[in-house]
XYZ file of C-alpha atoms in Angstrom:
750
model
C -32.244 20.110 -25.717
C -31.353 24.295 -24.797
C -32.402 24.136 -20.987
C -30.086 21.003 -20.596
C -27.035 22.714 -22.334
C -27.352 25.675 -19.997
C -27.962 23.215 -16.727
C -25.004 21.042 -18.246
C -22.759 24.391 -18.131
C -23.507 25.572 -14.718
C -23.126 21.782 -13.342
C -19.439 21.520 -14.748
C -19.103 25.150 -13.287
C -19.881 24.445 -9.808
C -18.074 21.426 -9.759
C -14.988 23.040 -10.304
C -15.428 25.870 -7.475
C -13.377 25.773 -3.986
C -14.413 24.343 -0.823
C -14.477 27.688 0.880
C -17.058 29.039 -2.181
C -20.323 28.985 -0.066
C -23.264 26.475 -0.074
C -23.535 24.739 -3.384
C -26.858 23.195 -3.886
C -27.788 20.535 -6.837
C -31.486 20.684 -6.888
C -34.277 18.766 -9.344
C -36.321 16.340 -10.057
C -35.919 12.460 -9.678
C -33.874 10.871 -12.223
C -32.008 14.493 -12.553
C -28.717 13.387 -11.368
C -28.560 15.422 -7.994
C -26.518 12.185 -6.223
C -24.469 11.905 -9.393
C -23.781 15.613 -8.777
C -22.610 15.126 -5.253
C -20.543 12.189 -6.610
C -18.985 14.447 -9.205
C -18.618 17.028 -6.348
C -16.763 14.715 -4.181
C -14.118 13.707 -7.020
C -13.311 16.922 -8.076
C -12.465 18.101 -4.705
C -10.594 14.675 -3.974
C -8.535 15.164 -7.216
C -7.578 18.900 -6.332
C -6.635 17.746 -3.014
C -6.587 14.142 -2.091
C -6.618 15.066 2.041
C -10.073 16.341 1.813
C -11.496 12.800 1.253
C -10.053 12.311 4.639
C -12.109 14.818 6.129
C -15.539 14.920 4.493
C -18.811 14.091 5.902
C -20.985 12.228 3.383
C -24.557 11.999 4.891
C -28.130 12.348 4.061
C -31.501 12.997 5.928
C -31.919 8.856 6.360
C -29.656 6.244 6.930
C -30.370 4.459 3.938
C -29.593 7.606 1.182
C -26.383 8.130 3.371
C -24.844 4.844 2.789
C -25.938 4.868 -0.929
C -23.878 7.775 -1.553
C -20.968 6.649 0.299
C -21.325 3.591 -1.986
C -21.915 5.230 -5.253
C -19.113 7.604 -4.141
C -16.649 4.719 -3.555
C -17.688 3.347 -7.059
C -16.614 6.507 -9.032
C -13.393 7.423 -7.497
C -12.278 4.232 -5.378
C -11.898 6.189 -1.944
C -13.650 4.481 0.737
C -15.675 6.941 2.668
C -18.312 6.106 5.494
C -21.836 7.302 4.858
C -24.197 8.222 8.103
C -26.638 10.226 9.446
C -25.154 13.254 11.254
C -26.547 12.379 14.031
C -24.011 9.444 14.473
C -20.995 12.388 13.792
C -22.608 14.092 16.462
C -22.698 10.713 19.458
C -19.442 10.350 18.129
C -18.473 13.628 19.010
C -20.253 13.665 22.635
C -18.096 10.638 23.401
C -15.455 11.856 22.618
C -15.599 14.343 25.237
C -17.218 12.886 28.502
C -15.987 15.422 30.708
C -17.342 18.751 28.533
C -20.898 17.834 27.881
C -22.255 17.203 30.810
C -23.753 14.656 30.188
C -23.420 10.490 31.551
C -19.903 9.171 30.965
C -21.599 6.503 29.723
C -23.911 7.835 26.205
C -26.715 5.165 24.750
C -28.553 5.760 21.393
C -31.962 5.226 21.643
C -34.578 5.154 19.430
C -38.044 7.012 19.678
C -39.113 3.758 21.200
C -37.326 3.947 23.819
C -37.841 7.411 24.129
C -41.453 7.003 24.545
C -40.790 4.568 27.609
C -38.315 7.321 29.228
C -41.027 9.800 28.797
C -43.947 7.545 30.337
C -41.594 7.329 33.336
C -40.813 11.323 33.855
C -44.438 11.681 33.097
C -45.866 9.211 36.049
C -45.929 11.719 38.808
C -48.479 14.093 36.554
C -50.980 11.228 36.525
C -50.546 10.055 39.946
C -52.627 11.530 43.125
C -48.810 13.335 43.740
C -49.464 15.522 40.955
C -49.889 18.250 42.904
C -46.843 17.839 44.606
C -45.397 17.516 41.706
C -46.505 20.404 39.464
C -47.883 23.166 42.690
C -51.238 23.644 43.851
C -51.864 26.648 41.676
C -52.062 24.627 38.836
C -55.408 22.966 37.671
C -55.416 19.836 36.352
C -58.906 21.047 34.289
C -56.616 21.399 31.209
C -56.563 19.938 27.219
C -56.445 16.305 26.918
C -55.449 15.672 30.479
C -58.742 13.155 30.917
C -56.963 11.101 28.522
C -53.861 10.296 29.659
C -52.126 8.435 26.809
C -53.380 10.657 24.390
C -52.384 13.373 26.393
C -48.671 11.451 26.830
C -48.253 10.953 23.197
C -49.155 14.710 22.214
C -46.529 16.293 24.798
C -43.828 14.261 23.690
C -44.626 14.577 19.934
C -44.647 18.750 20.839
C -41.071 17.864 22.960
C -39.639 16.390 20.382
C -40.596 19.398 17.919
C -39.636 22.071 20.278
C -35.950 20.181 21.377
C -35.330 20.353 17.327
C -36.341 23.873 16.993
C -33.685 24.589 19.941
C -36.049 25.819 21.996
C -35.513 24.665 25.820
C -37.766 24.556 28.738
C -37.972 28.063 29.764
C -37.459 29.714 26.341
C -41.027 27.637 25.791
C -42.847 28.869 28.599
C -41.878 32.247 27.996
C -42.800 32.224 24.733
C -46.622 30.213 25.491
C -46.531 33.084 27.982
C -46.219 36.119 25.507
C -48.326 33.958 22.923
C -51.235 33.943 25.256
C -50.978 37.858 25.808
C -50.380 38.444 22.430
C -54.008 36.582 21.803
C -56.580 37.357 24.791
C -54.633 41.124 25.529
C -56.269 41.696 21.685
C -58.644 38.947 20.585
C -59.303 38.713 17.061
C -62.491 39.269 15.608
C -64.422 35.704 16.734
C -68.233 36.949 14.505
C -66.093 37.607 11.302
C -68.361 36.044 8.488
C -65.234 34.396 6.806
C -64.574 32.642 10.351
C -67.961 31.682 11.106
C -68.792 30.273 7.150
C -65.582 28.084 7.210
C -65.963 26.487 10.145
C -68.239 23.167 10.970
C -71.640 23.437 12.469
C -70.602 21.304 15.259
C -67.943 23.893 16.051
C -69.444 27.222 15.795
C -70.309 27.408 19.703
C -66.939 27.636 20.418
C -66.713 31.091 18.645
C -69.755 32.338 21.128
C -67.548 33.484 24.044
C -67.690 36.280 25.922
C -65.059 38.085 28.091
C -65.097 35.732 31.208
C -65.166 32.635 29.326
C -62.280 33.732 27.114
C -60.236 34.373 30.315
C -61.467 30.545 31.887
C -59.788 29.549 28.608
C -56.729 31.848 29.155
C -56.384 30.338 32.925
C -56.493 26.588 31.404
C -53.998 27.433 28.866
C -51.495 28.923 30.756
C -52.012 25.720 33.290
C -51.125 23.675 30.141
C -48.018 25.446 29.477
C -46.949 24.925 32.919
C -47.343 21.396 32.948
C -45.577 20.659 29.752
C -42.579 22.611 30.344
C -42.633 20.666 33.691
C -42.842 17.563 31.572
C -40.349 18.746 29.237
C -37.781 19.966 32.214
C -38.586 16.002 33.298
C -37.638 14.305 30.076
C -35.172 16.018 29.273
C -33.362 15.093 32.864
C -34.560 11.685 32.717
C -32.429 10.937 29.527
C -29.477 12.861 30.554
C -29.397 10.364 34.100
C -29.946 7.750 32.237
C -27.503 8.614 29.312
C -29.620 7.633 26.933
C -30.149 9.907 23.681
C -32.441 9.987 20.458
C -31.034 10.962 17.090
C -32.062 14.511 17.844
C -31.258 14.594 21.449
C -27.547 13.662 19.798
C -27.789 16.721 17.327
C -28.875 18.923 20.093
C -26.416 18.218 22.741
C -23.474 18.063 20.445
C -24.603 21.787 18.746
C -24.426 22.983 22.162
C -20.931 21.424 23.380
C -19.515 22.988 20.106
C -21.318 26.416 20.648
C -19.659 26.056 24.799
C -16.374 24.844 23.654
C -15.048 27.115 20.346
C -11.136 25.103 20.734
C -13.469 22.068 20.211
C -15.421 23.580 17.664
C -12.331 24.985 15.584
C -10.243 21.360 15.962
C -13.134 19.604 14.137
C -12.988 22.153 11.794
C -9.885 21.942 10.774
C -10.634 17.914 10.118
C -14.082 18.066 8.956
C -13.740 20.516 5.814
C -16.360 19.741 3.721
C -19.431 18.111 3.692
C -22.149 16.122 0.977
C -25.706 15.816 2.004
C -28.093 14.353 0.066
C -32.095 14.460 0.329
C -31.347 17.851 2.115
C -34.913 19.004 2.219
C -35.741 16.678 4.577
C -32.835 17.433 7.359
C -34.267 18.514 10.526
C -33.723 21.845 12.153
C -31.524 19.864 14.702
C -28.997 18.720 11.879
C -29.240 21.850 9.795
C -28.168 23.958 13.067
C -25.711 20.998 13.757
C -24.367 22.082 10.004
C -24.167 25.288 10.925
C -22.344 25.227 13.812
C -19.637 23.375 11.997
C -19.203 25.089 8.931
C -20.673 28.265 9.827
C -23.556 30.697 9.195
C -22.617 30.119 4.999
C -22.146 26.824 4.940
C -18.256 26.918 3.519
C -17.814 23.899 2.198
C -21.188 21.930 2.135
C -22.266 20.288 -0.955
C -26.299 19.762 -0.877
C -28.299 17.817 -2.984
C -32.173 17.893 -3.102
C -35.784 18.818 -4.182
C -37.799 21.261 -2.352
C -41.143 19.814 -3.645
C -40.163 16.206 -2.756
C -39.752 17.670 1.167
C -42.119 15.126 3.119
C -41.221 16.044 6.711
C -42.091 20.089 6.835
C -45.238 18.628 9.695
C -42.368 17.137 11.309
C -40.260 20.514 11.231
C -37.938 20.496 8.439
C -37.941 23.607 6.627
C -35.956 23.218 2.778
C -36.002 27.007 2.527
C -33.954 27.604 4.805
C -31.027 25.465 3.325
C -31.593 26.011 -0.443
C -32.775 29.198 -0.384
C -29.161 30.440 1.296
C -27.383 28.630 -1.387
C -24.589 30.551 -2.458
C -24.865 29.140 -6.188
C -27.566 27.063 -7.472
C -27.495 24.095 -10.131
C -31.287 23.031 -11.321
C -30.980 19.886 -13.223
C -33.632 18.496 -15.166
C -35.087 14.942 -15.384
C -32.872 12.517 -17.303
C -35.325 9.440 -17.364
C -38.282 9.938 -15.950
C -41.182 9.649 -18.078
C -42.627 12.698 -19.067
C -46.205 11.118 -18.157
C -45.061 10.285 -14.564
C -43.548 13.983 -14.628
C -46.496 15.764 -15.530
C -48.760 13.882 -13.204
C -46.643 14.283 -10.543
C -46.140 18.273 -10.932
C -50.187 18.032 -10.940
C -50.331 16.088 -7.646
C -48.089 18.071 -5.705
C -49.974 21.439 -7.056
C -53.421 20.016 -6.829
C -53.836 21.263 -10.315
C -56.536 19.650 -12.684
C -56.342 21.250 -15.538
C -52.748 20.077 -15.910
C -52.276 18.583 -19.393
C -50.868 15.295 -19.505
C -48.728 13.971 -22.122
C -50.654 10.681 -23.775
C -49.022 7.290 -23.011
C -50.113 4.488 -20.878
C -47.169 5.051 -18.010
C -49.768 6.049 -15.326
C -52.814 3.671 -14.856
C -55.495 3.847 -12.411
C -57.407 0.722 -10.737
C -60.833 1.295 -9.531
C -61.787 -1.879 -7.708
C -64.978 -2.382 -6.149
C -63.902 -3.421 -2.549
C -60.138 -3.717 -0.961
C -60.327 -7.152 -1.424
C -60.212 -7.182 -5.018
C -58.116 -4.303 -5.639
C -55.367 -6.437 -3.495
C -55.616 -9.309 -5.714
C -56.087 -7.478 -9.113
C -52.683 -5.496 -8.022
C -51.667 -9.409 -7.285
C -52.402 -11.050 -10.530
C -50.589 -7.629 -12.217
C -47.265 -7.919 -10.658
C -47.319 -11.652 -11.089
C -47.973 -11.387 -14.958
C -45.129 -9.004 -14.836
C -42.688 -11.751 -13.416
C -43.831 -14.053 -15.825
C -43.172 -11.895 -19.029
C -39.381 -11.241 -17.450
C -39.736 -8.355 -14.898
C -37.319 -9.162 -11.768
C -38.935 -8.732 -9.029
C -36.964 -6.609 -7.639
C -37.372 -4.344 -9.636
C -41.022 -3.888 -8.781
C -42.404 -1.840 -5.713
C -45.807 -2.183 -3.789
C -46.006 1.057 -2.147
C -47.885 2.767 0.819
C -47.574 5.935 3.012
C -47.024 3.072 5.639
C -46.361 -0.824 5.958
C -49.093 -1.327 8.417
C -51.924 -1.063 5.644
C -50.293 -3.399 3.202
C -51.311 -7.051 4.680
C -54.006 -7.751 2.190
C -51.694 -7.010 -0.104
C -48.995 -8.818 1.312
C -51.256 -12.070 1.286
C -52.531 -11.835 -2.135
C -48.783 -11.760 -3.361
C -47.731 -14.528 -1.028
C -50.983 -16.668 -2.248
C -49.302 -16.577 -6.034
C -45.652 -17.443 -4.022
C -44.776 -13.518 -5.079
C -41.661 -13.437 -3.007
C -42.005 -10.175 -1.024
C -39.448 -7.744 1.127
C -40.740 -5.711 3.359
C -39.472 -2.377 4.053
C -40.803 0.268 6.849
C -43.274 -0.684 10.222
C -44.636 -4.024 9.496
C -46.763 -4.056 12.922
C -44.545 -6.739 14.251
C -46.025 -7.570 17.640
C -49.402 -8.260 15.722
C -47.985 -10.722 13.463
C -49.119 -14.191 13.678
C -45.033 -15.613 13.496
C -43.883 -13.214 15.285
C -46.480 -14.508 18.104
C -45.886 -18.018 18.443
C -42.353 -16.884 18.487
C -42.900 -14.759 21.476
C -45.051 -17.843 22.438
C -42.468 -20.360 22.757
C -39.758 -17.509 24.521
C -42.186 -16.988 26.897
C -43.299 -20.544 28.015
C -39.563 -20.895 28.166
C -38.675 -18.552 30.800
C -42.100 -18.234 32.190
C -44.515 -21.279 31.862
C -46.968 -19.617 34.622
C -47.904 -16.645 31.853
C -51.027 -18.349 30.400
C -51.781 -15.867 28.093
C -48.442 -17.144 25.974
C -48.795 -20.731 27.121
C -51.899 -21.186 25.660
C -50.214 -19.964 22.579
C -47.583 -22.163 22.545
C -49.869 -25.495 22.949
C -51.264 -24.373 18.944
C -47.885 -23.967 17.272
C -46.817 -26.243 14.918
C -44.864 -27.887 17.435
C -47.510 -29.101 19.450
C -50.676 -28.189 17.751
C -53.284 -29.294 20.832
C -56.899 -29.105 20.150
C -59.166 -27.240 22.136
C -60.248 -30.533 23.496
C -56.875 -31.412 25.104
C -55.945 -27.561 26.278
C -59.180 -27.530 28.089
C -58.033 -30.989 30.174
C -54.842 -29.407 30.561
C -56.643 -26.271 32.150
C -58.511 -29.084 35.075
C -58.130 -30.605 37.781
C -56.700 -34.045 37.533
C -58.933 -36.825 38.035
C -57.587 -38.159 41.308
C -55.461 -35.388 42.535
C -52.995 -35.521 45.566
C -54.871 -34.738 48.706
C -53.299 -31.059 50.369
C -50.543 -31.860 52.528
C -52.097 -28.779 54.593
C -55.714 -26.879 54.922
C -55.701 -23.555 53.057
C -57.287 -20.906 55.401
C -61.371 -20.511 54.284
C -62.094 -16.993 52.338
C -65.084 -15.709 52.351
C -67.468 -16.134 49.681
C -67.762 -13.517 47.202
C -69.298 -12.640 43.462
C -66.062 -13.344 41.840
C -65.762 -17.159 40.573
C -61.911 -17.382 40.961
C -59.864 -20.305 42.413
C -56.420 -19.471 43.262
C -55.060 -22.655 41.739
C -56.841 -21.376 38.354
C -53.528 -18.962 37.969
C -51.477 -22.472 38.048
C -53.021 -24.982 37.125
C -52.383 -25.064 33.035
C -48.633 -24.326 33.953
C -48.886 -26.755 36.250
C -50.414 -29.531 34.255
C -48.185 -29.038 30.982
C -44.862 -29.480 33.214
C -45.321 -32.018 35.552
C -47.678 -34.156 33.218
C -50.819 -34.746 36.100
C -53.424 -35.020 33.212
C -51.416 -37.003 30.744
C -53.806 -39.983 30.990
C -56.809 -38.495 30.511
C -55.343 -36.777 26.803
C -55.111 -38.665 23.542
C -52.380 -41.093 22.897
C -50.979 -38.257 20.132
C -51.240 -35.536 22.224
C -49.345 -37.293 25.582
C -46.419 -38.300 22.779
C -46.309 -34.550 21.334
C -46.560 -33.122 25.523
C -43.700 -35.526 26.357
C -41.601 -34.399 23.869
C -42.324 -30.345 24.476
C -41.197 -31.124 28.109
C -37.599 -32.648 26.766
C -37.766 -29.999 24.611
C -38.129 -27.243 27.011
C -35.647 -28.684 29.737
C -32.927 -28.263 26.540
C -34.324 -24.651 26.138
C -33.934 -23.632 29.650
C -30.307 -25.036 29.384
C -29.526 -22.957 26.363
C -30.998 -19.928 28.413
C -28.375 -20.675 31.404
C -25.558 -21.141 28.919
C -25.637 -18.607 26.213
C -26.837 -14.859 25.389
C -30.271 -13.994 25.394
C -30.398 -13.469 21.347
C -28.503 -17.012 20.572
C -30.939 -18.470 23.022
C -33.354 -17.101 21.585
C -32.819 -17.787 18.074
C -32.109 -21.571 18.862
C -35.281 -21.964 20.694
C -37.088 -20.915 17.600
C -35.704 -22.957 15.177
C -36.036 -25.740 17.610
C -39.406 -25.195 17.858
C -40.306 -26.085 14.737
C -41.510 -22.014 13.523
C -38.811 -22.064 10.561
C -39.551 -25.325 9.112
C -41.830 -25.475 5.690
C -45.201 -26.290 6.461
C -47.666 -28.119 4.583
C -49.285 -26.612 1.064
C -47.434 -23.571 2.430
C -46.327 -21.394 -0.232
C -41.879 -20.987 -0.130
C -42.382 -16.935 -0.146
C -44.623 -17.585 2.673
C -41.938 -18.964 4.539
C -39.015 -17.064 3.331
C -41.427 -14.049 4.570
C -41.829 -15.489 7.851
C -38.200 -16.256 8.387
C -37.287 -12.293 8.030
C -40.102 -11.360 10.761
C -38.790 -13.746 13.286
C -35.166 -12.150 12.325
C -36.247 -9.015 12.725
C -37.538 -10.019 16.512
C -34.312 -12.078 17.468
C -32.185 -8.635 16.562
C -34.483 -6.580 18.081
C -34.211 -8.792 21.574
C -30.576 -8.852 20.849
C -29.909 -5.640 20.782
C -32.012 -4.926 24.048
C -29.953 -7.614 25.946
C -26.991 -6.238 24.620
C -28.094 -2.679 26.531
C -29.243 -4.333 29.265
C -26.771 -7.420 29.694
C -28.326 -8.828 33.762
C -31.999 -8.653 31.995
C -32.042 -11.997 30.275
C -34.555 -13.024 27.926
C -37.546 -12.256 30.551
C -36.756 -8.992 30.029
C -36.441 -8.718 26.739
C -39.615 -10.204 26.008
C -40.956 -7.380 28.396
C -39.566 -5.066 26.435
C -41.307 -6.411 23.362
C -44.672 -6.073 25.158
C -44.204 -2.417 26.036
C -43.160 -1.781 22.341
C -46.334 -4.407 21.103
C -48.509 -1.576 23.059
C -46.986 1.684 21.035
C -48.392 3.628 18.298
C -45.466 2.862 15.878
C -43.541 -0.546 16.313
C -39.844 -1.423 14.992
C -39.227 -1.169 11.386
C -38.014 -3.784 8.985
C -35.752 -3.420 6.010
C -35.201 -6.353 3.599
C -32.855 -5.108 1.178
C -32.862 -8.483 -1.081
C -33.367 -7.568 -4.601
C -35.070 -10.934 -5.596
C -38.678 -9.919 -3.747
C -41.015 -7.567 -4.958
C -40.394 -4.202 -2.380
C -43.842 -4.497 -0.343
C -42.742 -0.782 1.200
C -43.430 2.739 2.979
C -42.555 5.266 0.910
C -39.989 7.081 2.740
C -37.853 4.052 3.374
C -37.452 3.670 -0.693
C -37.130 7.466 -1.210
C -33.426 5.980 -2.183
C -33.891 3.382 -4.741
C -35.619 3.130 -8.149
C -37.716 0.829 -9.952
C -39.418 -0.710 -12.759
C -42.534 -0.591 -12.044
C -44.551 0.940 -8.687
C -47.931 0.393 -7.939
C -49.368 3.030 -5.030
C -52.387 1.353 -3.235
C -54.986 2.191 -1.551
C -54.982 5.657 -2.409
C -58.355 6.446 -1.577
C -59.695 9.222 0.793
C -58.563 8.335 4.182
C -55.916 5.703 3.560
C -53.754 7.799 1.465
C -53.584 10.424 2.223
C -54.980 9.996 5.817
C -57.605 12.414 7.327
C -55.884 15.115 8.957
C -56.579 14.766 13.053
C -54.950 17.519 15.062
C -53.177 16.592 18.448
C -54.977 17.981 21.598
C -52.959 20.706 21.264
C -50.886 22.774 18.987
C -47.985 25.246 19.689
C -47.429 28.637 17.950
C -44.097 31.142 18.426
C -46.555 34.098 17.762
C -49.691 32.445 19.825
C -48.407 30.401 22.234
C -50.427 27.443 22.730
C -53.202 26.438 21.199
C -55.361 23.725 22.989
C -58.154 22.414 21.200
C -60.507 20.976 23.885
C -62.307 23.286 26.210
C -61.747 21.576 29.671
C -63.791 22.676 32.973
C -66.575 24.097 32.994
C -66.607 25.036 29.304
C -69.962 26.064 26.949
C -68.243 24.402 24.127
C -66.359 21.385 23.310
C -63.454 23.436 21.780
C -62.160 26.529 22.553
C -62.228 29.267 20.640
C -58.552 29.736 20.087
C -58.405 26.741 18.199
C -61.102 27.129 16.376
C -60.164 30.677 15.019
C -56.110 29.139 14.525
C -57.204 26.829 12.612
C -59.144 28.922 10.363
C -56.326 31.373 10.746
C -52.975 29.223 9.811
C -54.697 26.406 8.081
C -52.815 23.659 8.830
C -55.143 20.999 7.628
C -54.135 22.659 4.432
C -50.011 22.407 5.014
C -50.435 18.061 5.907
C -52.293 17.982 2.745
C -49.432 19.731 0.504
C -47.048 17.455 2.485
C -49.228 14.370 1.822
C -49.212 15.091 -2.123
C -45.377 15.162 -1.895
C -45.200 11.950 -0.095
C -47.433 10.486 -2.971
C -45.751 11.917 -5.771
C -42.605 10.767 -4.117
C -43.610 7.304 -4.720
C -44.967 7.962 -8.053
C -41.494 9.438 -8.468
C -39.912 5.819 -7.493
C -41.300 4.452 -11.451
C -38.787 4.101 -14.462
C -41.091 2.600 -16.617
C -44.614 2.604 -15.172
C -46.958 3.420 -12.229
C -50.227 2.004 -11.268
C -52.359 4.250 -8.958
C -54.805 1.973 -7.219
C -57.874 2.301 -5.047
C -61.084 0.643 -3.838
C -64.383 1.190 -2.780
C -66.753 3.740 -3.940
C -65.191 7.667 -4.453
C -65.678 10.005 -1.563
C -65.885 14.019 -2.450
C -62.540 14.525 -1.449
C -63.254 17.362 0.973
C -61.773 16.304 3.772
C -59.048 14.564 2.785
C -58.353 14.995 -1.592
C -59.056 11.555 -3.493
C -55.939 10.824 -5.302
C -56.865 8.241 -7.595
C -59.870 9.849 -8.533
C -57.627 13.191 -9.581
C -55.544 11.272 -11.081
C -58.119 9.541 -13.289
C -59.893 12.668 -14.128
C -56.086 14.054 -15.272
C -55.396 11.174 -17.364
C -59.057 10.932 -18.903
C -58.375 14.501 -20.139
C -54.999 13.516 -21.630
C -56.752 12.907 -25.235
C -58.523 15.800 -25.264
C -58.214 18.624 -27.325
C -56.135 21.574 -26.062
C -58.189 24.142 -24.933
C -61.379 21.656 -25.050
C -61.425 22.108 -21.061
């Protein structure tokens, strides 16, 4: 008990410190009361000076954490405060000073998916025939990654975002890249070092057998890559400014620049905003931390943070918890209050990668190894259903993975048992059959000649046309009307193509020219569909895109119960379609003159992206099926961390086409041009010297531990298939199983 008594004493002292004391940090594992300490600190300062409540920033690294902190403050003190991420405050600041920012007057906060579209427009000249006019004739296009433009563009955007977050402008980036190239190539390391050669895979050792001329060739390619990326960086920022579109990170960066360039605005803001309370501070981005320091000074006077440096899951994205917790004027280390000792021990062992750590006895942590993934999913679903039958509320159970996109098999297994689920994360929205059906009805309303969608619309529950009926609709009528004029003759080609084929399906669908060749049932359904579509078209003319889209989907019968379908599946379908309608409404609000057709085209662009829009269903009467980051502010009785096999959780580390180091500049992976090996010598050396794979695995271990830490009573770790050796990525299910197998051994037996 003594550590707890000492911690409480330190906490009481910290709560009484004045706002001007400096940065105060509350640290500790899950259930240690970090957020409660923030709430008590707020209450203590508000009691001493009620005016402070109106000048308080209540925030967190994620929006759900900020809202949760504000809610708990309101419950504890009766003072209503707004909880929001720092980028929301930054955007408000920019909008309040439109003529001082140098930005567009009508600013808009866009999500990363919109930013990707903006970047694609900025990068178009690079991938066109006019690239030499855009870059200059002295830049060689044979550089790493440019042979696959889409992959290159995505890697470039990821790097540009990190540079923006770190406060490195395009000109500073280019200067650093040039200086780093000189640092490396002017005095190359020993590429024949035995340690380097032995640590390099056989297929990449050829990259180390380079002479002076090859290194010089690689250096020139690297400098050209840096110039291209700097030009892309500048074009991306110009496009954002011209359009008035800012991501959350951009808003923080531009607001920081505004405060740095206008000290009077900073002083006025500092008089109004006197204190800040930050939860989950370990995952604050560099841009957010820099914004805080600009507001409150380098010492962060008046700022109180809470978090766990060992739980940082955004270090690969740039978060540096040591820059926050390492500079605190006072730190209060809290201890776990209700976290099960066995769960805590397993979390610590996973984070440290320590197979020899002692685990207390008990069955709070369990491991399930199934012969395959389907068996695993069914076993997990059966255990969840059993918990609910035994009285556990569905909302106190979570099925978790690093990403929601991989949980489809577990969703299906739960829904087959009529277990209600609430999704949280990126659900791969545009790969869902229900969402595609909704899009088909919307497309056939605005453009029935978009035949890919029209074909799908004919198979939705409202129509359910058989393949034979669809084949009839795709053909010419038995007695076609003679053409009013002759079409010009066309030369014979090898393509079997008919210009009428692009019109035939929609023409038959709308005009009924082949109705007589259909069965009575199919004909009846088509006649009813035409009447509905006329009604839908009228709704499009009479109302906004979101309202019309919702009405079309409802009238199209997509939300109606289906024969033999469990209610849980119908509820999930409604949630997915509601997310689609909300997405259409949000886009239409930003583009009021584009209409539903523009919103649907936007959805097509989103569907082609690597990531999709998130869905966060906060209902408490359903099992949470979620990605780890989306439930970081929530607790559950029972947590199932599924698919914990190597390559899935954590996934294998795949480096980008190029990396960037402040010391060594650009580090291209692929050796472009007339190369002697597939990889560059610099990348092979850098991978051994810096070990980014090891840093990536450490972060993934923390993500896994964070998932375990959401459980109050039990956590089940599952995996399907045979375990691997865990060399390229750790086999976490096997690691935990080994820890549990040794828990009853006598001390020192290992």
